[in-house]
mmCIF file of C-alpha atoms in Angstrom:
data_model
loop_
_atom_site.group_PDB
_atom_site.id
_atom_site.type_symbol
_atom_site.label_atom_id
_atom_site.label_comp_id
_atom_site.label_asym_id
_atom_site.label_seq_id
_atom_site.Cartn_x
_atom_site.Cartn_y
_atom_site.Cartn_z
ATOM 1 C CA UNK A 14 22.781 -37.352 -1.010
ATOM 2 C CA UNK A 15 24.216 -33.648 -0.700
ATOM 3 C CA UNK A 16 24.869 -32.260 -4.298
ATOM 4 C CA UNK A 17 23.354 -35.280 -6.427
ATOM 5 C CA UNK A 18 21.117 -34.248 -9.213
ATOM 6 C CA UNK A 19 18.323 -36.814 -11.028
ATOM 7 C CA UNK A 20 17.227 -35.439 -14.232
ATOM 8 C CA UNK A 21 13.774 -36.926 -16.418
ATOM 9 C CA UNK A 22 11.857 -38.157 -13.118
ATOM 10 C CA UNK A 23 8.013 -38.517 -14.121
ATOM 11 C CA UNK A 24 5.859 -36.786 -11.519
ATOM 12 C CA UNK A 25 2.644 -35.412 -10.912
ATOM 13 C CA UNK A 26 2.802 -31.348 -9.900
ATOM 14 C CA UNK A 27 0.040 -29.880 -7.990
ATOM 15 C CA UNK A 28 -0.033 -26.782 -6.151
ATOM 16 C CA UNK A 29 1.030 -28.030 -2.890
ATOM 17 C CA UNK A 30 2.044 -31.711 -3.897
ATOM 18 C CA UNK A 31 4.452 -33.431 -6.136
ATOM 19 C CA UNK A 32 3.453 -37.386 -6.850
ATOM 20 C CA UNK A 33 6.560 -39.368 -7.199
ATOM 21 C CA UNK A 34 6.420 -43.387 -8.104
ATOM 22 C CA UNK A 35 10.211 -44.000 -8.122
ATOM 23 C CA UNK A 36 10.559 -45.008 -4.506
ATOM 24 C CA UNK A 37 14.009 -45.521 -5.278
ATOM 25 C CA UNK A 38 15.194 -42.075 -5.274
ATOM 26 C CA UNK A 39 16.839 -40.444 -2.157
ATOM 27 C CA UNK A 40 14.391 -37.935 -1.658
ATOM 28 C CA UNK A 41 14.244 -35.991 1.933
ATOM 29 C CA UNK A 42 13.164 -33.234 3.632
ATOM 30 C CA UNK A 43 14.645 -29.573 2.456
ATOM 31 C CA UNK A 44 15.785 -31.180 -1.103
ATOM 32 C CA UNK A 45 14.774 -28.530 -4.348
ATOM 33 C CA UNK A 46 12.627 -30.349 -7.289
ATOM 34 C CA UNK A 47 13.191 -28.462 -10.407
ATOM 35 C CA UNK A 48 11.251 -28.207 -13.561
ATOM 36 C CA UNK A 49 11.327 -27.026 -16.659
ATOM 37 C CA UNK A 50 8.953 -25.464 -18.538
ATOM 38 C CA UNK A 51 8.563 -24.751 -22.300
ATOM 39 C CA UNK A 52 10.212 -21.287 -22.948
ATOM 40 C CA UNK A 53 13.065 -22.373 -20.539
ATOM 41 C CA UNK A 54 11.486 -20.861 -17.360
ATOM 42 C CA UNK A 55 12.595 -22.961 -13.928
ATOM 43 C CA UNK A 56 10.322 -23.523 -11.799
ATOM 44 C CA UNK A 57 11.814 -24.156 -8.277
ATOM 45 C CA UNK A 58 9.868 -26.254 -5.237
ATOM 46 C CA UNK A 59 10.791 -27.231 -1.605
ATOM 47 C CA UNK A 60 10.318 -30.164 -0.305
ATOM 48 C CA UNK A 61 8.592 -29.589 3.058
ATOM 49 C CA UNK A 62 7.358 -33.237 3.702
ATOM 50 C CA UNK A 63 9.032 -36.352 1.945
ATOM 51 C CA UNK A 64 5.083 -38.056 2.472
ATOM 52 C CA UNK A 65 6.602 -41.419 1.883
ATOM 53 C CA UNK A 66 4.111 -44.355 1.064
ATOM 54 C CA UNK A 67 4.220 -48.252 1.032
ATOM 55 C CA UNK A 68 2.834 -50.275 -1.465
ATOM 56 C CA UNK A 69 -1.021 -50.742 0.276
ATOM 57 C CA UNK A 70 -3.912 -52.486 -1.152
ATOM 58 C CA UNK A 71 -2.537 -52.666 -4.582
ATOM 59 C CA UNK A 72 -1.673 -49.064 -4.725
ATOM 60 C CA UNK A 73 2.161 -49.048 -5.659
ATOM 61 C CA UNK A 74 4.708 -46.917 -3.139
ATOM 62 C CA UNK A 75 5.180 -43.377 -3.883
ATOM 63 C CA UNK A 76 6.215 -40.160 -3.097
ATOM 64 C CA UNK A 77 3.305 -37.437 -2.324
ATOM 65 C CA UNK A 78 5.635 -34.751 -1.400
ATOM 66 C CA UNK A 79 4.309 -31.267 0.388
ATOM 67 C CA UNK A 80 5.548 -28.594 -1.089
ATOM 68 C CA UNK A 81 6.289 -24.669 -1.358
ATOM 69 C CA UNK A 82 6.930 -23.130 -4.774
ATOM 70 C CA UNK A 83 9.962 -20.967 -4.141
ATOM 71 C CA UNK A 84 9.582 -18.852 -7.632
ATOM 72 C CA UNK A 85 6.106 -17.999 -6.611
ATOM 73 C CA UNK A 86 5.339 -14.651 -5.533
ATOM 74 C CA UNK A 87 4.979 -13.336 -2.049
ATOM 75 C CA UNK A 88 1.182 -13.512 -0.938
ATOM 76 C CA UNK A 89 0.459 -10.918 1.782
ATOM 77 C CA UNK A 90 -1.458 -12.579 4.971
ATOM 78 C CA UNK A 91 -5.185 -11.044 4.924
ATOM 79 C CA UNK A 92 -5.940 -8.169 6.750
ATOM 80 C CA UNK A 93 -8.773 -8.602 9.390
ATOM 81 C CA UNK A 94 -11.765 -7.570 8.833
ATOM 82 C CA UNK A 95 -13.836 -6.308 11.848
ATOM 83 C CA UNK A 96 -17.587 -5.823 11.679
ATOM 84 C CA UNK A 97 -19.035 -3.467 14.506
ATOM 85 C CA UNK A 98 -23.016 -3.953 14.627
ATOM 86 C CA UNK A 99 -24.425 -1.362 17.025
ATOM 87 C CA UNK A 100 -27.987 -1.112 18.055
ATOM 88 C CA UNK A 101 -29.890 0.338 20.560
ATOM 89 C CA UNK A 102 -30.255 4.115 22.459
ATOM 90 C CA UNK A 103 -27.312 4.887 23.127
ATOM 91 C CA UNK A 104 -24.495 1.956 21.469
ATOM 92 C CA UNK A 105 -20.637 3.166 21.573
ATOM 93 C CA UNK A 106 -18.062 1.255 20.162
ATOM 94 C CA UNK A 107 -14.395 0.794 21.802
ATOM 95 C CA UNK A 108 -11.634 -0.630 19.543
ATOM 96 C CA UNK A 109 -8.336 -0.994 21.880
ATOM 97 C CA UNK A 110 -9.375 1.725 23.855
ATOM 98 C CA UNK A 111 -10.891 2.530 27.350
ATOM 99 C CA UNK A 112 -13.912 3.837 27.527
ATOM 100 C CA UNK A 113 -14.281 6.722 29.653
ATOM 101 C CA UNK A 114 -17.731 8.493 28.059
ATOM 102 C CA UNK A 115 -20.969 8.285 29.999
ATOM 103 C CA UNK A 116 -24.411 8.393 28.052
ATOM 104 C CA UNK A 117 -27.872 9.833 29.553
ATOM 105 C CA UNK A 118 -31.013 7.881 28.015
ATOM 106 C CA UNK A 119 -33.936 9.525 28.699
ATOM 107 C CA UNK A 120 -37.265 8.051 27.657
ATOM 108 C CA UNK A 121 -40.891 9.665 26.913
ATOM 109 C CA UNK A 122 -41.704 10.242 30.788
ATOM 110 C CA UNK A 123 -38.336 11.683 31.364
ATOM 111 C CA UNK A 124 -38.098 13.918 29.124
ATOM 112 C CA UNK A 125 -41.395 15.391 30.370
ATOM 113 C CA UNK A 126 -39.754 15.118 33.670
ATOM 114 C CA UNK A 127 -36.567 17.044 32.306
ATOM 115 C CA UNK A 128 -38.665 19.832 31.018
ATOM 116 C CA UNK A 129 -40.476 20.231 34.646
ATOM 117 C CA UNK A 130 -36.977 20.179 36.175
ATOM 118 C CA UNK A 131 -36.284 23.210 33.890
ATOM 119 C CA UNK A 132 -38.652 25.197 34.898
ATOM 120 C CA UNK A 133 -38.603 24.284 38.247
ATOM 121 C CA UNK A 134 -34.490 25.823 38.269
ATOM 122 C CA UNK A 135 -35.976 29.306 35.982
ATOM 123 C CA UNK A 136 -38.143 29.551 39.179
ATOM 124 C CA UNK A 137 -34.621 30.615 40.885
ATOM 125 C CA UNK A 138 -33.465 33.624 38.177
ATOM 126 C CA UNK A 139 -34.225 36.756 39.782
ATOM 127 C CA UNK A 140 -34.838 39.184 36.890
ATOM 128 C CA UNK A 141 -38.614 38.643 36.115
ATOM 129 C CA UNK A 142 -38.861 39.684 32.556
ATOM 130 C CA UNK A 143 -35.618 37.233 31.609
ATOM 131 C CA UNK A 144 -37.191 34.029 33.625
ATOM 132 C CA UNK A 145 -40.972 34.657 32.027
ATOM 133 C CA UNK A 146 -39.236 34.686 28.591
ATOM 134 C CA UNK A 147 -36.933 31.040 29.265
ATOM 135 C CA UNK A 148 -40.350 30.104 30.699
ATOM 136 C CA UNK A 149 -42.084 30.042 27.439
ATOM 137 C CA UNK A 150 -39.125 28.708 25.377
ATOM 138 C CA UNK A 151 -39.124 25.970 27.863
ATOM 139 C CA UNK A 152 -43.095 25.493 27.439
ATOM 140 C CA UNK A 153 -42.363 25.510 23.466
ATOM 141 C CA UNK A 154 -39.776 23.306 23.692
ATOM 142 C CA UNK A 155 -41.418 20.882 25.787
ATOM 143 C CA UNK A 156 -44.605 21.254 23.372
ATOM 144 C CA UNK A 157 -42.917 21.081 20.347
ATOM 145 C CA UNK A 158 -40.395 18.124 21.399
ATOM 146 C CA UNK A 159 -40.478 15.252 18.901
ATOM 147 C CA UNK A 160 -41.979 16.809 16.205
ATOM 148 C CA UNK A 161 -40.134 18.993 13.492
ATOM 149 C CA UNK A 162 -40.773 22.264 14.665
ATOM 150 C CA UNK A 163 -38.953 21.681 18.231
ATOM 151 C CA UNK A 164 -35.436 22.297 16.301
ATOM 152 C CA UNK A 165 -36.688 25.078 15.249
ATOM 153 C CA UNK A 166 -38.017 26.470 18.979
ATOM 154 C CA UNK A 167 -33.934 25.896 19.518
#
């Protein structure tokens, strides 16, 4: 009934549940259950789901109402929380985004193959002083590479 009020019902309050045993109330969807609390705070719920039951099995008829505090505060939906595991060479990681980036791997054999490619193109510099000199930092480089000291050849 629109506008009726029912003061000193007994019920149980949970979080999301209200357990009413008088089945004779008019209690429906959308009503507000009200209680009072010592210090004379009001405590306000909605009634999402009447959760009507018939006597069964001995269990008397009741009322085990869903519902959602309306006093309570606001709880923000979680943010999501994205874990990025990369392994490997060469891993890249694209979030909403297109990846345009291209990687060059090059194992033990190719980077001895790199080096050889090196000085193979040095063989093509015409001043003879400048292409013996990138020939030994090339040499260094390739001697050095993997170890500490090849940064330093750099």
């Amino acid at each position: 009934m629109v506008g009726t009020r029912t003061e000193a019902i007994k019920a149980s309050i949970q979080r999301e549940s209200i357990m009413v045993t008088d089945v004779s109330l008019p209690i429906e969807e959308g009503d507000i259950i009200e209680r009072l609390r010592p210090g004379g705070i009001v405590e306000r719920y909605l009634v999402l789901d009447t959760g009507y039951h018939e006597d069964f099995h001995g269990n008397p008829a009741h009322f085990s109402m869903q519902i959602r505090k309306e006093t309570a505060i606001p709880r923000d939906s979680p943010s999501p929380s994205n874990n990025y595991y990369l392994t490997g060479p060469n891993p890249r990681g694209n979030n909403s985004s297109v990846d345009a980036s291209v990687n060059v791997s090059l194992t033990q054999e190719g980077t001895s193959q790199l080096f050889d490619d090196i000085l193979a193109a040095l063989n093509q510099i015409a001043d003879v002083k400048q292409q013996e000199q990138l020939m030994i930092d090339v040499a260094e480089m390739k001697e050095t590479k993997g170890s500490p000291g090849f940064r330093a050849t750099l």
